[in-house]
Short mmCIF file of C-alpha atoms in Angstrom, two decimals:
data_model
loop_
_atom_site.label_atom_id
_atom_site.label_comp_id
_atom_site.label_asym_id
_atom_site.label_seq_id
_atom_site.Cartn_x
_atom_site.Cartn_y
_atom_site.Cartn_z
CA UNK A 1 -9.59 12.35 1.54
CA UNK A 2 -8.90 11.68 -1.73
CA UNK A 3 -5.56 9.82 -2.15
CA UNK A 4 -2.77 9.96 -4.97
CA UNK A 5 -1.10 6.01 -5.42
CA UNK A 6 2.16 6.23 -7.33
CA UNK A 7 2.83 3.04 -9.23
CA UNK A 8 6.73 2.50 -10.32
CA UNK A 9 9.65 0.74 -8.81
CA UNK A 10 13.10 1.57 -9.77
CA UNK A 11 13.49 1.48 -13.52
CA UNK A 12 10.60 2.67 -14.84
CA UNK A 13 8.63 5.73 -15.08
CA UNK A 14 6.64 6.46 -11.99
CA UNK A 15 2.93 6.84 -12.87
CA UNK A 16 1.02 9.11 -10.39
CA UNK A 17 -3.25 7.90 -10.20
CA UNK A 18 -5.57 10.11 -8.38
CA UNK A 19 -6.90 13.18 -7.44
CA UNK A 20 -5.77 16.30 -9.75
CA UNK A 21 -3.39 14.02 -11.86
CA UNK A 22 -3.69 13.60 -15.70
CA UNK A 23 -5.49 10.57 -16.88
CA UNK A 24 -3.69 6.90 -16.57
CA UNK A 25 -3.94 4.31 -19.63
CA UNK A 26 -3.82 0.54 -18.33
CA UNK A 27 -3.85 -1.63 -20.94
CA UNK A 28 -2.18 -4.56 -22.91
CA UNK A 29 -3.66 -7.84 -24.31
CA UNK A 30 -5.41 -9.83 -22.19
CA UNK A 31 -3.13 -12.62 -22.40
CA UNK A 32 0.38 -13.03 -22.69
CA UNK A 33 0.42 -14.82 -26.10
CA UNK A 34 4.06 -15.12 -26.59
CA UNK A 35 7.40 -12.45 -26.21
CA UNK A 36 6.92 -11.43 -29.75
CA UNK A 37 3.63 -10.73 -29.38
CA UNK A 38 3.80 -8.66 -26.27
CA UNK A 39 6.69 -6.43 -27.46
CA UNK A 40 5.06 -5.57 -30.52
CA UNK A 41 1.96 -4.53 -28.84
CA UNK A 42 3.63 -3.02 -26.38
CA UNK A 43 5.23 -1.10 -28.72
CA UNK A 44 2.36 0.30 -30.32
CA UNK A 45 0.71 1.38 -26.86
CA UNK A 46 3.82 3.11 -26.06
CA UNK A 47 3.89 5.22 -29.67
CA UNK A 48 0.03 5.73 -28.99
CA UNK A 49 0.37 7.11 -25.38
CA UNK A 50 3.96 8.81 -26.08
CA UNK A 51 2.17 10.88 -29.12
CA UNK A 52 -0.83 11.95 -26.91
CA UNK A 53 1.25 12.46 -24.13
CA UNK A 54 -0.56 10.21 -21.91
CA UNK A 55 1.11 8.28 -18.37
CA UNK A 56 0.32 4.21 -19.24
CA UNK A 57 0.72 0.78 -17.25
CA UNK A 58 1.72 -2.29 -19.08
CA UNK A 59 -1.08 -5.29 -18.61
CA UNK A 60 -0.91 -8.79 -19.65
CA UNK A 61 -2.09 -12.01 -17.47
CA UNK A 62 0.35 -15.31 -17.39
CA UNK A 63 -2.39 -17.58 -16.37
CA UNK A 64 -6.33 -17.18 -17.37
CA UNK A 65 -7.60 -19.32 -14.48
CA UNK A 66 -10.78 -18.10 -14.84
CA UNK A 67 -11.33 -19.07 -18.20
CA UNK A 68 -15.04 -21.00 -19.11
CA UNK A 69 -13.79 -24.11 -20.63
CA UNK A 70 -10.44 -26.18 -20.14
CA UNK A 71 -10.11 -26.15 -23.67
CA UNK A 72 -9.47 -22.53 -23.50
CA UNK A 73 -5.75 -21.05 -23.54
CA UNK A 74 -4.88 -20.79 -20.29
CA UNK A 75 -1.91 -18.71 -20.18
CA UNK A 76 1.93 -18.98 -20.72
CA UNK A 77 2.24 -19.35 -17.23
CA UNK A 78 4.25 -17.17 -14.60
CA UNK A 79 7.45 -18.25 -15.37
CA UNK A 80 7.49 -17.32 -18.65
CA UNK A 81 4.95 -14.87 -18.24
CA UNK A 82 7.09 -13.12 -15.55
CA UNK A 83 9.81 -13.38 -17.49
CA UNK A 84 8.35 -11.41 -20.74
CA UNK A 85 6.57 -8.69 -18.35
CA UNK A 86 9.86 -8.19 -16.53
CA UNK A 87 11.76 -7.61 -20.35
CA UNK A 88 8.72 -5.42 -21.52
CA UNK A 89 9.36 -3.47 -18.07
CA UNK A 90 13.16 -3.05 -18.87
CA UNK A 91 12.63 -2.55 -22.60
CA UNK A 92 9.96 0.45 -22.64
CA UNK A 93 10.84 1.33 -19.01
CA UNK A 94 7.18 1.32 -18.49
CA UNK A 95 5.17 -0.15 -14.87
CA UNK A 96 3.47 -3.52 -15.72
CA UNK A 97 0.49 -4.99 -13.66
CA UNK A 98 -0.73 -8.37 -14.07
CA UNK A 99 -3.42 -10.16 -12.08
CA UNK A 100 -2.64 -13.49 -10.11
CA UNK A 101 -5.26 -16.23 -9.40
CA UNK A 102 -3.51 -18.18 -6.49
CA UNK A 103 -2.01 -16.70 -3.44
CA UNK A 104 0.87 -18.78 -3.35
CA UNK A 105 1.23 -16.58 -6.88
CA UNK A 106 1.96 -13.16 -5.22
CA UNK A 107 5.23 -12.77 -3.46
CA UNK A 108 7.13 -14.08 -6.91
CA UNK A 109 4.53 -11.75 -9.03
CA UNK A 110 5.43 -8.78 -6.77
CA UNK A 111 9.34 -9.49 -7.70
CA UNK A 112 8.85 -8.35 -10.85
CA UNK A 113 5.06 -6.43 -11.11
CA UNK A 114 5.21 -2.48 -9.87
CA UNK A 115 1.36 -3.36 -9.25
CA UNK A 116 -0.82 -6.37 -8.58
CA UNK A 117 -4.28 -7.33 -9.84
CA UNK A 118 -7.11 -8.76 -8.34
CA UNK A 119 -9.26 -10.41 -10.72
CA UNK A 120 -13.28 -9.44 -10.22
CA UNK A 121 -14.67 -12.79 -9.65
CA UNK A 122 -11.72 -12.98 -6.85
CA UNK A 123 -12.07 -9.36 -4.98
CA UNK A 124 -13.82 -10.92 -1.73
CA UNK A 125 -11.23 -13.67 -1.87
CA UNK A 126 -9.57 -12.68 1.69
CA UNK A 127 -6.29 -15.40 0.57
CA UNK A 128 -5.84 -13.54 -2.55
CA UNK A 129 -6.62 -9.78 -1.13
CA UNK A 130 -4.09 -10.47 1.94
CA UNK A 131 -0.95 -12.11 -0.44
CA UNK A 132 -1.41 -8.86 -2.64
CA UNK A 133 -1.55 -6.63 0.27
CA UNK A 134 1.42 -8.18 2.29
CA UNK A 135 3.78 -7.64 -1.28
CA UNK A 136 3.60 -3.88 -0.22
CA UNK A 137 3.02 -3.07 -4.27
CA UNK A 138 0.25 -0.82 -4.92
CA UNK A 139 -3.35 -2.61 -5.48
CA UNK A 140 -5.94 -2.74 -8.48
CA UNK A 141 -9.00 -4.34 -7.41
CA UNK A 142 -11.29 -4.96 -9.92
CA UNK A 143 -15.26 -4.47 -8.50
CA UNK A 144 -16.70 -8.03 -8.91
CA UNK A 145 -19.35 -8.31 -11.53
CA UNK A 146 -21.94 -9.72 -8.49
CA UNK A 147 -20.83 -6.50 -6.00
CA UNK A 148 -22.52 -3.22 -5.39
CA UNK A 149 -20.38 -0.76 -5.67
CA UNK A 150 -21.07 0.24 -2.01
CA UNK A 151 -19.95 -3.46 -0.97
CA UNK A 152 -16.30 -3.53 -2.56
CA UNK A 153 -15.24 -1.59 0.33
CA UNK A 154 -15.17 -4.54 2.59
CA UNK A 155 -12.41 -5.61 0.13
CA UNK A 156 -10.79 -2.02 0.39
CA UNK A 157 -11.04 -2.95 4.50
CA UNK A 158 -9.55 -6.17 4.35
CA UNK A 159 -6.41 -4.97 2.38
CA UNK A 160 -6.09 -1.88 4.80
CA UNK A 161 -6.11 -4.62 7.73
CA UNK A 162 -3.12 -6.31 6.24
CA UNK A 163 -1.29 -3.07 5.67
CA UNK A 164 -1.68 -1.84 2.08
CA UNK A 165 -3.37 1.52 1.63
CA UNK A 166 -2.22 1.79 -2.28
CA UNK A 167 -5.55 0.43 -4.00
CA UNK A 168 -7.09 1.27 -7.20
CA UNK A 169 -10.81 0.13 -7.72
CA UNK A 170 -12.09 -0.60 -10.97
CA UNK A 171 -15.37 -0.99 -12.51
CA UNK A 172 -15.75 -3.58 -15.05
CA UNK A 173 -19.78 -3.90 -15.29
CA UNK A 174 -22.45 -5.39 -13.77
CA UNK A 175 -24.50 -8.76 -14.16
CA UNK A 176 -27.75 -8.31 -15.41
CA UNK A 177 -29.66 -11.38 -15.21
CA UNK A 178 -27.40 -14.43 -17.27
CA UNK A 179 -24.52 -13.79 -19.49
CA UNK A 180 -25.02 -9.83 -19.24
CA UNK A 181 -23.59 -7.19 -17.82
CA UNK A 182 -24.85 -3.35 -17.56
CA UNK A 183 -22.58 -0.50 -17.14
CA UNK A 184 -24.23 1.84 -14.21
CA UNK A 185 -22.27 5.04 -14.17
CA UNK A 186 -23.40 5.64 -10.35
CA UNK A 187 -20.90 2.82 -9.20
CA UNK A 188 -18.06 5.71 -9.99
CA UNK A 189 -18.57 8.22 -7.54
CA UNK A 190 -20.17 5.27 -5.10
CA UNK A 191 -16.78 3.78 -4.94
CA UNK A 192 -15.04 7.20 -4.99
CA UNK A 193 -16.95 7.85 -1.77
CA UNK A 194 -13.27 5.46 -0.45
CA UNK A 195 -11.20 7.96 -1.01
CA UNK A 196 -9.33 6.19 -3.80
CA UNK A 197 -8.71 6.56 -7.35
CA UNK A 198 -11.05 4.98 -9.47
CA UNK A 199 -10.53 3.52 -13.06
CA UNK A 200 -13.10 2.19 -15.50
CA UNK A 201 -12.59 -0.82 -17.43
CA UNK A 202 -13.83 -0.07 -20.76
CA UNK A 203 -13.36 -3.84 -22.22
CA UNK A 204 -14.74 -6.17 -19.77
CA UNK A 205 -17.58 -4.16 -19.26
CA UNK A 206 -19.42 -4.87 -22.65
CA UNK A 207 -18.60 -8.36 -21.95
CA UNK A 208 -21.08 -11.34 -22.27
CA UNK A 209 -20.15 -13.52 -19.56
CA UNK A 210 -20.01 -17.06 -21.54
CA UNK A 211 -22.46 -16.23 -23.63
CA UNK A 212 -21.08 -18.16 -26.77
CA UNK A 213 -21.61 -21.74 -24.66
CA UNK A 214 -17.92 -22.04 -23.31
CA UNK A 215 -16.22 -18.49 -24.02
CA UNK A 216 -17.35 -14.96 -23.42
CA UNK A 217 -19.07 -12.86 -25.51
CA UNK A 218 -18.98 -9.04 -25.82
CA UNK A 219 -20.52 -6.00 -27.74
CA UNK A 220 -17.23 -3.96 -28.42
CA UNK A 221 -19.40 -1.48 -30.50
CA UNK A 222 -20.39 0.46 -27.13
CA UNK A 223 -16.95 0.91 -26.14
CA UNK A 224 -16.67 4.37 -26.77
CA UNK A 225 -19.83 5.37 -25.65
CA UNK A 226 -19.33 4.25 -22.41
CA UNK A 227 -15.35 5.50 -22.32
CA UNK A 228 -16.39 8.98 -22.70
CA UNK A 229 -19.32 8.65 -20.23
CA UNK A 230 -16.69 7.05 -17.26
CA UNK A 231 -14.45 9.81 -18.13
CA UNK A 232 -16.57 12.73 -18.18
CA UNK A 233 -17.80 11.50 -14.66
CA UNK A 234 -14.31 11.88 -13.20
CA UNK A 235 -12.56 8.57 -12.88
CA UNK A 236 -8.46 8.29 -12.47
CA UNK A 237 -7.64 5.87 -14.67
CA UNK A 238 -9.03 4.04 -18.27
CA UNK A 239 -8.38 0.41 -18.42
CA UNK A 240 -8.39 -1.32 -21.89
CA UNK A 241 -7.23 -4.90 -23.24
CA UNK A 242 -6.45 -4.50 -26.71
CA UNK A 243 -5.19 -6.91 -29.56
CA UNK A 244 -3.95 -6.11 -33.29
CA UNK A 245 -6.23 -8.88 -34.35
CA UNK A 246 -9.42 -9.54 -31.88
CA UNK A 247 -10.65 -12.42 -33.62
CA UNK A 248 -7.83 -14.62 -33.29
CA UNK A 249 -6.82 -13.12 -30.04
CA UNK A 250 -6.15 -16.07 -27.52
CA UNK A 251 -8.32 -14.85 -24.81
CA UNK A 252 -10.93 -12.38 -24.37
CA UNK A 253 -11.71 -12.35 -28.58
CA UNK A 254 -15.16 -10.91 -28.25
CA UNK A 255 -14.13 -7.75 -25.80
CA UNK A 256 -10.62 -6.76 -26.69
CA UNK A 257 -10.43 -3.77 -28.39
CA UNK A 258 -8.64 -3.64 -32.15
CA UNK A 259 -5.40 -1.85 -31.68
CA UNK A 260 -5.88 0.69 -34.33
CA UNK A 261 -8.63 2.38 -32.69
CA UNK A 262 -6.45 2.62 -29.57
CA UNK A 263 -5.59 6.33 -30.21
CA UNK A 264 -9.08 7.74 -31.61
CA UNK A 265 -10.53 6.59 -27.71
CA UNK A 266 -7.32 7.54 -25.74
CA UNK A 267 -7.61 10.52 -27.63
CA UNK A 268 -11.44 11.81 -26.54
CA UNK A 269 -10.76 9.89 -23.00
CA UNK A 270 -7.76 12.87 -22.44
CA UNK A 271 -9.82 16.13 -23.82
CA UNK A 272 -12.67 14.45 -21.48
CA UNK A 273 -11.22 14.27 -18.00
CA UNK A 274 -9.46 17.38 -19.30
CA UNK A 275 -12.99 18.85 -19.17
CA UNK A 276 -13.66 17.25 -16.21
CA UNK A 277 -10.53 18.25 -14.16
CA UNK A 278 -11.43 22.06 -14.87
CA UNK A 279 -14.93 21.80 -13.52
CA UNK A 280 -14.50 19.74 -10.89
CA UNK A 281 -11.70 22.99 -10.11
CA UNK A 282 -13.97 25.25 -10.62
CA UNK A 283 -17.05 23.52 -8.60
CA UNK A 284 -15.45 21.23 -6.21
CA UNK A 285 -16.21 17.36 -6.69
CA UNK A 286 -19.33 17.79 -6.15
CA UNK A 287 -21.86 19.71 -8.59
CA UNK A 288 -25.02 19.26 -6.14
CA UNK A 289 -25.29 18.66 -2.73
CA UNK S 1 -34.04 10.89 50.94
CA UNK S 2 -35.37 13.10 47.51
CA UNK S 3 -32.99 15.66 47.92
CA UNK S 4 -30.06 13.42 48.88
CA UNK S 5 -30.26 11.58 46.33
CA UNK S 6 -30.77 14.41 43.85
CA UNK S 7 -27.08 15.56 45.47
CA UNK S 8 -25.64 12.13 45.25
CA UNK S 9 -22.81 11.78 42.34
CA UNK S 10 -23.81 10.19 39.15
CA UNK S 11 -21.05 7.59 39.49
CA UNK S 12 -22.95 4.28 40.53
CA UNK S 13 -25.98 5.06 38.47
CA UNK S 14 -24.39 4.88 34.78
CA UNK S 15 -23.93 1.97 32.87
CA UNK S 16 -20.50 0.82 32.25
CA UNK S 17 -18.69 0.54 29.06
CA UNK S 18 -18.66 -3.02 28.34
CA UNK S 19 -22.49 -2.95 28.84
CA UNK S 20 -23.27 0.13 26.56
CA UNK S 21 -23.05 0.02 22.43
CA UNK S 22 -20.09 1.49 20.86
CA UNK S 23 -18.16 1.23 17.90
CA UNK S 24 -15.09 2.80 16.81
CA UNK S 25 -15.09 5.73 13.78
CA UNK S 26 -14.04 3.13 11.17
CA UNK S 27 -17.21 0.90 11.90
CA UNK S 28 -20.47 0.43 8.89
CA UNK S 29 -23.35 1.66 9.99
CA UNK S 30 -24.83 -2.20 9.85
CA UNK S 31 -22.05 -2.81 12.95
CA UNK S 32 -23.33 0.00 14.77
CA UNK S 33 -27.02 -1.26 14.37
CA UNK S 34 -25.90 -4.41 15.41
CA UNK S 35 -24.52 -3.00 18.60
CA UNK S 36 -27.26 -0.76 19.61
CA UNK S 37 -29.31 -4.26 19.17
CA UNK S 38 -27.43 -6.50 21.10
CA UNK S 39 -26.95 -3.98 24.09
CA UNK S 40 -30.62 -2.72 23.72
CA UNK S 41 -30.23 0.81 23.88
CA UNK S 42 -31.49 3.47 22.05
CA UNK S 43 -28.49 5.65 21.59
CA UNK S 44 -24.89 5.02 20.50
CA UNK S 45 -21.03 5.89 20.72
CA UNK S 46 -18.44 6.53 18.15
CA UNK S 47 -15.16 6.63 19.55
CA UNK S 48 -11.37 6.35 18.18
CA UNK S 49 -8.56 3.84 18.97
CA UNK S 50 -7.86 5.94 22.20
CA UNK S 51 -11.64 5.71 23.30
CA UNK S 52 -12.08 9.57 22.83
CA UNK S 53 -15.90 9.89 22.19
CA UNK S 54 -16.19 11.03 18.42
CA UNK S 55 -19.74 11.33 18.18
CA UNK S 56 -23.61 9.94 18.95
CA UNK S 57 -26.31 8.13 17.04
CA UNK S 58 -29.85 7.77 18.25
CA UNK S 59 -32.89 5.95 17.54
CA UNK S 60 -34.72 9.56 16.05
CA UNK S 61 -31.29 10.01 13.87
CA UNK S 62 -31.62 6.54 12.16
CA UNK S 63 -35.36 7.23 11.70
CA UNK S 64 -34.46 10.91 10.35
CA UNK S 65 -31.75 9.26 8.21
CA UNK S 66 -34.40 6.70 6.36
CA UNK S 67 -36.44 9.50 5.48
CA UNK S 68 -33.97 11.77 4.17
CA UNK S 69 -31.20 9.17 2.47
CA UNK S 70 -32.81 7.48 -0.41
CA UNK S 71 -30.62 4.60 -0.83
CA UNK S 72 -31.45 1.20 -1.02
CA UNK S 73 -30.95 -0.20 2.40
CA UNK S 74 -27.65 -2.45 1.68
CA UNK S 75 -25.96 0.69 0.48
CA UNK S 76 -27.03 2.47 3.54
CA UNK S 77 -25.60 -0.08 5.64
CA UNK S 78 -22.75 -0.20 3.80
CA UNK S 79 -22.23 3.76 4.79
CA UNK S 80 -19.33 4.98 7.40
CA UNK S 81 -20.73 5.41 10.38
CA UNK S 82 -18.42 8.31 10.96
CA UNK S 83 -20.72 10.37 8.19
CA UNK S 84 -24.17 9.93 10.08
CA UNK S 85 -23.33 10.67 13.67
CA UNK S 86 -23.65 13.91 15.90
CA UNK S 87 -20.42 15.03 16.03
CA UNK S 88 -21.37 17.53 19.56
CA UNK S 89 -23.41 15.83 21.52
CA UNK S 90 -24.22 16.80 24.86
CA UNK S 91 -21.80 15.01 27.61
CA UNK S 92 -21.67 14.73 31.22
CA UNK S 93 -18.59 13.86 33.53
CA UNK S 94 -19.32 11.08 36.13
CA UNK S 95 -18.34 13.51 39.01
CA UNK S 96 -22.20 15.69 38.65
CA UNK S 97 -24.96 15.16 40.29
CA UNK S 98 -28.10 13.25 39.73
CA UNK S 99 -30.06 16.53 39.90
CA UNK S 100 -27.97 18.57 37.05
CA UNK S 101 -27.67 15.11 34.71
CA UNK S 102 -31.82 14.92 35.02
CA UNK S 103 -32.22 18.96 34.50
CA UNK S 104 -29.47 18.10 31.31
CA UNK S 105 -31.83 16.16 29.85
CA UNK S 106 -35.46 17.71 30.75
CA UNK S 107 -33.96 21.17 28.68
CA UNK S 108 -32.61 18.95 26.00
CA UNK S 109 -35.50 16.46 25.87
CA UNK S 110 -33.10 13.47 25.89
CA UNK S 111 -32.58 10.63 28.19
CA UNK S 112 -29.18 9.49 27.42
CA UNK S 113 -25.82 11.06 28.24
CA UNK S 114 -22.75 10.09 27.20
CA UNK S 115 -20.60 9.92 30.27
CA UNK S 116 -16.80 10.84 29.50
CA UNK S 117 -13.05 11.44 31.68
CA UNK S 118 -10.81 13.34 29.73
CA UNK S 119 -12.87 12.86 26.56
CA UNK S 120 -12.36 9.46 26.95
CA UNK S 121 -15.78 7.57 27.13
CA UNK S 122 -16.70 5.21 30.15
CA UNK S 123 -20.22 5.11 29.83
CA UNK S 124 -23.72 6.33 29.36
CA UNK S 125 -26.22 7.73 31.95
CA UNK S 126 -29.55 6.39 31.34
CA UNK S 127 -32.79 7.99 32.27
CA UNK S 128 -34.77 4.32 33.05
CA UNK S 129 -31.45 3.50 35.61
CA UNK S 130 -32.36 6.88 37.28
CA UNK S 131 -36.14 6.32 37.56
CA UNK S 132 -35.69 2.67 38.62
CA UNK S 133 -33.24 3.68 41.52
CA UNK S 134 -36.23 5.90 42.16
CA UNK S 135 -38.83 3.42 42.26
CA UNK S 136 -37.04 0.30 43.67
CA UNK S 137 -35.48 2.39 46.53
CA UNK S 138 -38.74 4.10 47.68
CA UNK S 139 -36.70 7.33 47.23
#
């Protein structure tokens, strides 16, 4: 039962995430930083993913609630922030998904969002997982960093309950003891085992949670190392944050990808699941019982 | 007295559906070990929204299971019951006799049966229930 969710309300191009379907490019910067800011890195996504012919979601959050210290940007916040996604929408006719930390958040999200995000220290959060589900906009659920992958589908049960069967799980690593996280590639087809598509987050998951006293660390370097290795194991979609200049990015600094390797990693993630689509044809989805 | 009660009907000897464990096709396997534990019994139902019997699970199946699965024991709870159960077991309708449920389960070496009406479950014929009617009635 593997299922297909199609992300795109009027206005944009529908983008098709599942079984059989061509790879799916989520990314953005992590924060909204400002209009200017978003447009132009929205605009280099879209020439990346428009040359290598690659389907993409627009990302950017409004508000970081999550963030380790108060003195850390928090966000534009979702007027503003809805504002910008909802001119980025119109302008490069392109879904956007952002993630909201508040219930209350959703309904006014959903007005302009063609998907909703649920951060990963919120995916057991039944508030949060019933206000995204009762929008009727398709799902991503981000795997908590403290969840087996076998667990997240009390999550995928709670959202069915309220009446949204459009999810997309993600894997964004794994704590390992403090401020650590490991990637384990098993989590993939463990969280397949749902039926729904499944996307890696390539970014988060070399993060160091707080490692650097009151913001996040992260070890960017093994980015592409573990991109191709979530690819070549079959998920739907790639999730990235990126920024044209990491170091002074407002949130997220030590994990968000440099923009200008954007195409060299979307470019081995396609020939990949490629590669992966025409064995998985030729074998089933299984290789071994 | 043996023989009439080897003729008599099944129907007041099998234990009721709000007494037996059963869980419906959607359930983890934790829920349905929860339910076999709560109603004590050995063997357990899987049925859809309708009640339509999907499916068993026995003691000896969860013991097979532990052996063969090598999972660490919160993902195997975390399973779908749906994937673990015997999808054709052996049923009986509440209209047989004591005599044919009994020979039932001496040739198949088991001592529960589901009991079903239109594939619809409504309970479980036990072995003990018959051998205590047995004993307690002097039969």
């Amino acid at each position: 039962m593997n299922k297909i969710i199609s992300v795109g309300l009027k206005g944009v191009k529908k983008v098709k995430i599942g079984s059989g379907n061509p790879l799916v490019f989520i990314g953005g910067p992590c924060a909204i930083e400002n209009e200017k800011h978003t447009f132009k890195i929205a605009k280099s996504i879209k020439k990346i993913c428009d040359q290598l012919d690659i389907k993409w979601i627009f990302k950017a959050c409004y508000d970081k609630d999550c963030r380790s210290s108060l003195s850390s940007f928090h966000g534009v916040g979702i007027d503003e922030g809805l504002n910008i996604l909802s001119k980025i929408r119109e302008e490069f006719k392109v879904p956007v998904v952002t993630d909201f930390s508040d219930a209350s958040w959703a309904s006014r999200t959903a007005e302009v969002c063609d998907m909703l995000q649920i951060p990963a220290y919120l995916c057991r959060q039944t508030s949060i997982l019933r206000a995204a589900a009762e929008t009727k906009r398709p799902i991503h659920l981000k795997k908590g960093q403290f969840m087996s992958p076998w667990n997240i589908k009390n999550s995928v049960k709670k959202i069915e309950n309220f009446g949204n069967n459009q999810i997309l799980l993600t894997e964004r690593g794994t704590f390992f003891g403090y401020n650590m996280l490991v990637n384990d590639i098993r989590s993939l087809p463990i969280m397949a085992e749902t039926g729904y598509p499944i996307c890696y987050d390539a970014t988060h998951s070399i993060q160091m949670p707080t490692s650097m006293g009151n913001i996040s660390g992260g070890q960017r370097e093994f980015i592409p190392y573990l991109v191709r290795a979530a690819v070549a194991s079959g998920v739907n979609a790639l999730f990235m944050e990126v920024h044209d200049n990491p170091q002074k990015a407002l949130s997220d600094p030590g994990t968000v990808l440099n923009i200008k390797y954007l195409k060299k990693i979307l470019e081995q993630a396609k020939f990949f699941h490629k590669v992966r689509l025409k064995f998985s044809k030729i074998n089933g989805k299984f290789d071994v019982e | 007295m043996l023989s009439s009660f080897y003729k008599s009907k099944i129907e007041s000897l099998f234990i009721n559906l709000d007494k037996i464990p059963y869980v419906y096709e959607n359930s983890l396997f934790k829920e349905a070990l929860d339910q076999m534990i709560n109603n004590k019994l050995g063997v357990l139902c899987v049925v859809n929204n309708n009640l339509d019997l999907k499916g068993i699970l026995t003691d000896g199946d969860i013991r097979r299971k532990l052996i063969k699965i090598q999972k660490p024991l919160s993902a195997f709870f975390a399973d779908d019951i749906i994937n673990h159960i015997n999808k054709q077991p052996f049923t009986v309708n509440k209209t047989i006799t004591v005599l044919e449920a009994i020979t039932i389960m001496s040739e198949k070496k088991i001592w529960d049966l589901p009991v079903v009406e239109n594939k619809k479950l409504i309970g479980i014929l036990h072995l003990n229930d018959i051998l205590k009617k047995l004993i307690n009635n002097k039969i």
